[in-house]
Amino acid sequence: MSETVSAAEPGKAPEESEQCESYLEAGGHTLMSWLTTTDHKRIGILYAIAITFFFFIAGIAIGLVRLELMSPRGLFLSDDEYNRLFSLHGIVMVWFFLVPSIPATFGNFFLPLMIGAKDVAFPRLNLLSWYVYLLAAGFACYAIVAGGVDTGWTFYTPFSSLYSNGNVLAAAAGVFVAGFSSIATGVNFITTTHMLRAPGMTWFRLPLFVWAIYATSVVIVLATPILAMSLLLIIAERLFGLPVFNPNDGGDPILFQHLFWFYSHPAVYIMILPAMGVISEVFTCFARRHIFGYAMMIYAILGIAVIGFFVWGHHMFVSGESQFANLMFSLLSFLVAVPSAIKVFNWTATLYRGSISFEAPMVYAMGFVGLFTMGGLTGLFLASIPIDVHVTDTYFVVAHFHYIMVGGSVSAFFAALHFWWPKITGKLYSEAWARFAAVIMFLGFNSTFLPQYIMGYTGMPRRYHVYPPEFQAYHVLSSMGALVLLTAYMLPLVYLTWSLFHGKKAPANPWRATGLEWQTPSPPPEYNFEEIPRVDTLPYEYHPENQGGPFRPQGKVIGGK
Amino acid sequence: MEGFAPKASSYASQWDWFFFVLVTVSSIVVATVFVAIVHFSIRYRRGVNARREPVSETFSNRLEFSWTAGTALAFLAIFWWAAAFQLRDFVPPEGALQIHVIGKQWMWKIQQPNGVREIDEIHAPIGRPVQLIMTSEDVIHSMFLPALRLKQDVLPGRYTYLWFNADKPGVYHLFCAEFCGTSHSRMTGRFVLMTPTEYSRWSAAQPEADNLARQGQALFSSLGCSGCHSKSSSVPAPDLHGVFGNPVQLSDGRSIIADEAYIHDSIVLPEKDIVAGFAPIMPSFAGQVSEEQIIKLVAYIRSLSTERHP
Amino acid sequence: MSDDPSVVQFPWPTVARQREGVAFGMWTFLGSEILFFGGLLLTYAVYRTLYPQAFNSGSAATDIFYGTINTALLLTSSFIMTMALRGSESGSRGVVAACMLTTAAFGLAFLAVKGLEYAEDIDKHLVPGPHFPLHPPARLFFAFYWVATGVHAIHLLVGILVAVFLGIRVALRQMAPESTAIEAASLYWHFVDSVWIVLYALIYLPGRSGA
């Protein structure tokens, strides 16, 4: 217990670390120094910039869609324009924002720091991943500029392969290439976690964020190639006329759906597992308490990752799949919900006997738990075959996955952003504005998507440009909510950018957290640690019984705090 | 409630009941988590006095075990209920009225059993089982009848089925629920449920048309099918009398029930399932017959079986 | 082997650890590759189950002569690649450079034979299109044939480029023969070879036994 840090110490500004040049200084400020960097921290930031751009592109697309839906007969878009906008929203949000969002930014930045490594296993491959992502983004942008694609994000055959007049080739090529970027990042993270943990950082001492990124990487590496192959088959069919899914030659369009969902259901876990990791970090830190059921949380992550591979058929209950297959997939879908429920209970129980404070990351994280619970429970509806038959392909499903993907993953992204911002930039943002944005985001989200649940139950199909007037009230409510949500997303852009130039200097460990990353200066030096730290304790050794009292870092960092 | 989400069958009412039980259970869970978080947030907020020593290992293990087991059991119970609900109405009863549906970009083509054709409208009687036999001419569509809480994808090159027993006359929505291109949102129509007497009055008032089997018989000879598939033919081709609904022995040893899908595939993909004892000499009619014509041919071949065993 | 500064790379502490890490990373990537081809093999399995006769007739239209020559070429190349790896372990620059370049040459020979076969296939209208000579479901077989051999050829091409690149770098003394890249390249090469063995069985052999 000699390393336990006393209450007063960590708040101090870290003048003592001035001798250590931060990663932002080392290597220089030139554009070239960023474009040729192999520093995982800088690459994380490169990713952050790229995905922020795509987040707003896809956001604008859906903003136009929501505006159009204010009227049941449409306002200013043609059918084709409408279809292209929602397809653009889906494709870009899924593959150019959500999949890379937390892993490629915070995962890149913090995985090596949290396990006590100087970098990821293959730093040059890491930079290459980013360039491959840019290449994919180029294809996607070309598809958008050259007229867009109208298949939805699911690329269902034979529409995508034989009938669509959109730019399917460029879009599919973009997603195909983006897959290689994901796989390279996944291989890198897996190898890093296996091979470069600091001495004493055993598997059962890893912070849950590391576990989550690790499990996500395994899912990425095993699922993404299937997507790549199914898109390649579409490209072969469209470009060379090779009939793979063409029913006129005896091909089976449903086979494509199996291949697609074999990737795209695990992809949901690619998007949500890192979010769960973030929430675990934030909850323990702001409740000053060891995470409830640490081992169980790990098993839950692994359980979700493994079972998640065997539930893809629940997207196809009405596709003409055999009834017995439906039953198996339904059962497995209920099973995969168990570990998710356990995680919610464990987060809640972590608050018990804690010493809770409500800084911005915690507010975002609590929003996550609420929205994730609501999204997860409606997942049970969809796992029940008869319910799914009615509400699939309606707004009910749209609401469900937005609660998970946006209410869940995006809230967690913001929690992570606010939690680690002082570490990444060395600056403090305005706490009041950040909390305000978190609350607005929560309210805006619910007013956007709660009406969609009801509208889905009453039978409003998704991807409808014009619709019967009885659904208009819900659409108007939802669009108003979207406006609030848009405002909430713009706020962090403003106050975080402001903090970069005018924010107070952040101390090394403003939240007094136990992770190794917090024991380095803010921002961290170029190679993270002068000497690889030794780890001799579990993560999350907070001691709430002494109010805001001492805590025990996972290891002592030389030249750090 | 009625205008909110109209229901037109007892299945739909049971469905709603199931749905709202789930809504209630979920609301209780959300409320519990919410109350727990708010309660802990107040009681254990920083700066107030409260017990904060660690909980005992045994206590937390028991808690962990019980909510894991509890959730798993609860989920299994919901699964059981849902699966039983699904399976109960899975097999359509004998003697259902069969209505054929063809989806194509971006319209629904309907053929009533008596040969009456409709576009974007399905008229059906209440009080007796009705089966929709559906296929697509191009991409995947999906027949969505919200008032019945039913939906089924409509696939090219394959038949899918949907059956219901409605009990409330009225005009309801009919949607295409699977994205199918430009005018997907306009591929909608009216689903008209009528009392049996109204239904027969309505179908009698439609422009006269031969029934499907009769139209199929005409096609059977005009397309040249009868040139081979008849007893007098010199070409060895299977006799089609009494085939429909019965098992067929195939040349590779498998045996298959001759249903709509089998007849359909035999016309457009004759290579697929060769009848034992015959050479694969039949040319494919893919591209030469439309899905509508195939429905008529199937109806004719079906009639060849029912004639023999009335 | 020492912690040769020309071999050990950031952020690895030792050569031994780096060697372990590079092999581990390569295996992880190959796991991903297996799933990539797995998606393709699944479509094959589904369609062959649905249309066994069409797949037999499709296979009969392929030229097993080219396929068998190519199998022999690739198996030999894998043997030579293993010799390169042995050379790397004993640190002999000449063996590594020579074997890497020979392996690449065998790979090129494979591609040349494949090119001849493609030319013959196109000549016989075996590309699914208006003049395709077989019954429709056999078009599914040939869709698989073109996609599978095409994707495999691209993999092989990447392997050849890597082998040439490494072989030349080692020969020019720009890279130590002990470099961990040699083992990574050999793992990848063997994988591409194994994929071919599976494809050979699936493409050329159906229906050729017995009658």
Short mmCIF file of N, CA and C in Angstrom, two decimals, chain B residues 3 10 15 31 44 46 62 78 85 90-91 100 110 114 130 135 140-141 170 178 198 231 257 269 276 288 290 310:
data_model
loop_
_atom_site.label_atom_id
_atom_site.label_comp_id
_atom_site.label_asym_id
_atom_site.label_seq_id
_atom_site.Cartn_x
_atom_site.Cartn_y
_atom_site.Cartn_z
N GLY B 3 -58.27 3.55 -33.73
CA GLY B 3 -57.61 4.24 -34.83
C GLY B 3 -56.10 4.21 -34.69
N SER B 10 -58.16 -12.23 -34.53
CA SER B 10 -57.95 -12.58 -33.13
C SER B 10 -56.47 -12.78 -32.88
N TRP B 15 -51.59 -10.92 -30.27
CA TRP B 15 -50.28 -10.32 -30.49
C TRP B 15 -50.13 -9.06 -29.65
N ALA B 31 -37.64 1.14 -15.01
CA ALA B 31 -37.93 1.93 -13.81
C ALA B 31 -37.05 1.48 -12.65
N TYR B 44 -25.25 8.15 -2.11
CA TYR B 44 -23.80 8.00 -2.04
C TYR B 44 -23.08 9.12 -2.77
N ARG B 46 -20.87 12.32 -3.44
CA ARG B 46 -19.67 12.69 -2.72
C ARG B 46 -19.99 13.78 -1.71
N ARG B 62 -23.19 -13.90 -4.49
CA ARG B 62 -24.59 -14.35 -4.50
C ARG B 62 -25.45 -13.45 -5.36
N ILE B 78 -39.62 -15.93 -21.71
CA ILE B 78 -40.16 -15.13 -22.81
C ILE B 78 -39.98 -15.86 -24.13
N PHE B 85 -46.23 -19.31 -29.19
CA PHE B 85 -47.17 -18.44 -29.89
C PHE B 85 -46.94 -18.55 -31.39
N PHE B 90 -48.55 -21.81 -37.10
CA PHE B 90 -47.58 -21.89 -38.18
C PHE B 90 -48.16 -22.58 -39.41
N VAL B 91 -48.86 -23.70 -39.20
CA VAL B 91 -49.36 -24.48 -40.34
C VAL B 91 -50.76 -24.01 -40.71
N HIS B 100 -53.15 -15.57 -54.98
CA HIS B 100 -51.77 -15.43 -55.45
C HIS B 100 -51.37 -13.98 -55.50
N ILE B 110 -52.42 -9.14 -57.94
CA ILE B 110 -53.15 -10.14 -57.16
C ILE B 110 -54.00 -10.98 -58.12
N ASN B 114 -60.70 -17.33 -58.40
CA ASN B 114 -61.63 -17.46 -59.53
C ASN B 114 -61.14 -16.72 -60.77
N VAL B 130 -57.43 -17.75 -45.10
CA VAL B 130 -57.01 -17.30 -46.42
C VAL B 130 -55.50 -17.43 -46.48
N THR B 135 -44.82 -14.49 -54.79
CA THR B 135 -43.50 -14.53 -55.41
C THR B 135 -43.23 -13.17 -56.03
N ILE B 140 -36.44 -8.38 -54.04
CA ILE B 140 -37.16 -8.85 -52.86
C ILE B 140 -38.13 -7.76 -52.40
N HIS B 141 -39.37 -8.14 -52.23
CA HIS B 141 -40.37 -7.25 -51.64
C HIS B 141 -40.81 -7.88 -50.32
N GLY B 170 -63.25 -4.28 -43.08
CA GLY B 170 -62.74 -2.91 -43.10
C GLY B 170 -61.68 -2.77 -44.17
N GLU B 178 -39.94 -4.28 -47.58
CA GLU B 178 -38.51 -4.49 -47.87
C GLU B 178 -38.11 -3.51 -48.95
N GLU B 198 -70.54 -10.42 -48.88
CA GLU B 198 -70.04 -9.26 -49.62
C GLU B 198 -68.94 -9.68 -50.58
N LYS B 231 -50.02 -38.14 -73.00
CA LYS B 231 -49.88 -39.59 -73.16
C LYS B 231 -49.55 -39.97 -74.61
N ILE B 257 -41.67 -33.44 -52.64
CA ILE B 257 -43.11 -33.27 -52.80
C ILE B 257 -43.36 -32.25 -53.93
N LEU B 269 -36.14 -23.88 -64.24
CA LEU B 269 -34.82 -24.49 -64.01
C LEU B 269 -34.95 -26.00 -64.13
N ALA B 276 -36.86 -39.32 -61.88
CA ALA B 276 -36.16 -40.58 -62.12
C ALA B 276 -36.73 -41.24 -63.38
N GLN B 288 -39.33 -16.78 -70.83
CA GLN B 288 -40.42 -16.90 -71.81
C GLN B 288 -41.78 -16.89 -71.15
N SER B 290 -44.06 -15.55 -67.75
CA SER B 290 -44.04 -14.63 -66.63
C SER B 290 -44.49 -15.38 -65.38
N PRO B 310 -61.42 -36.34 -56.37
CA PRO B 310 -62.22 -35.17 -56.04
C PRO B 310 -62.50 -35.07 -54.52
#
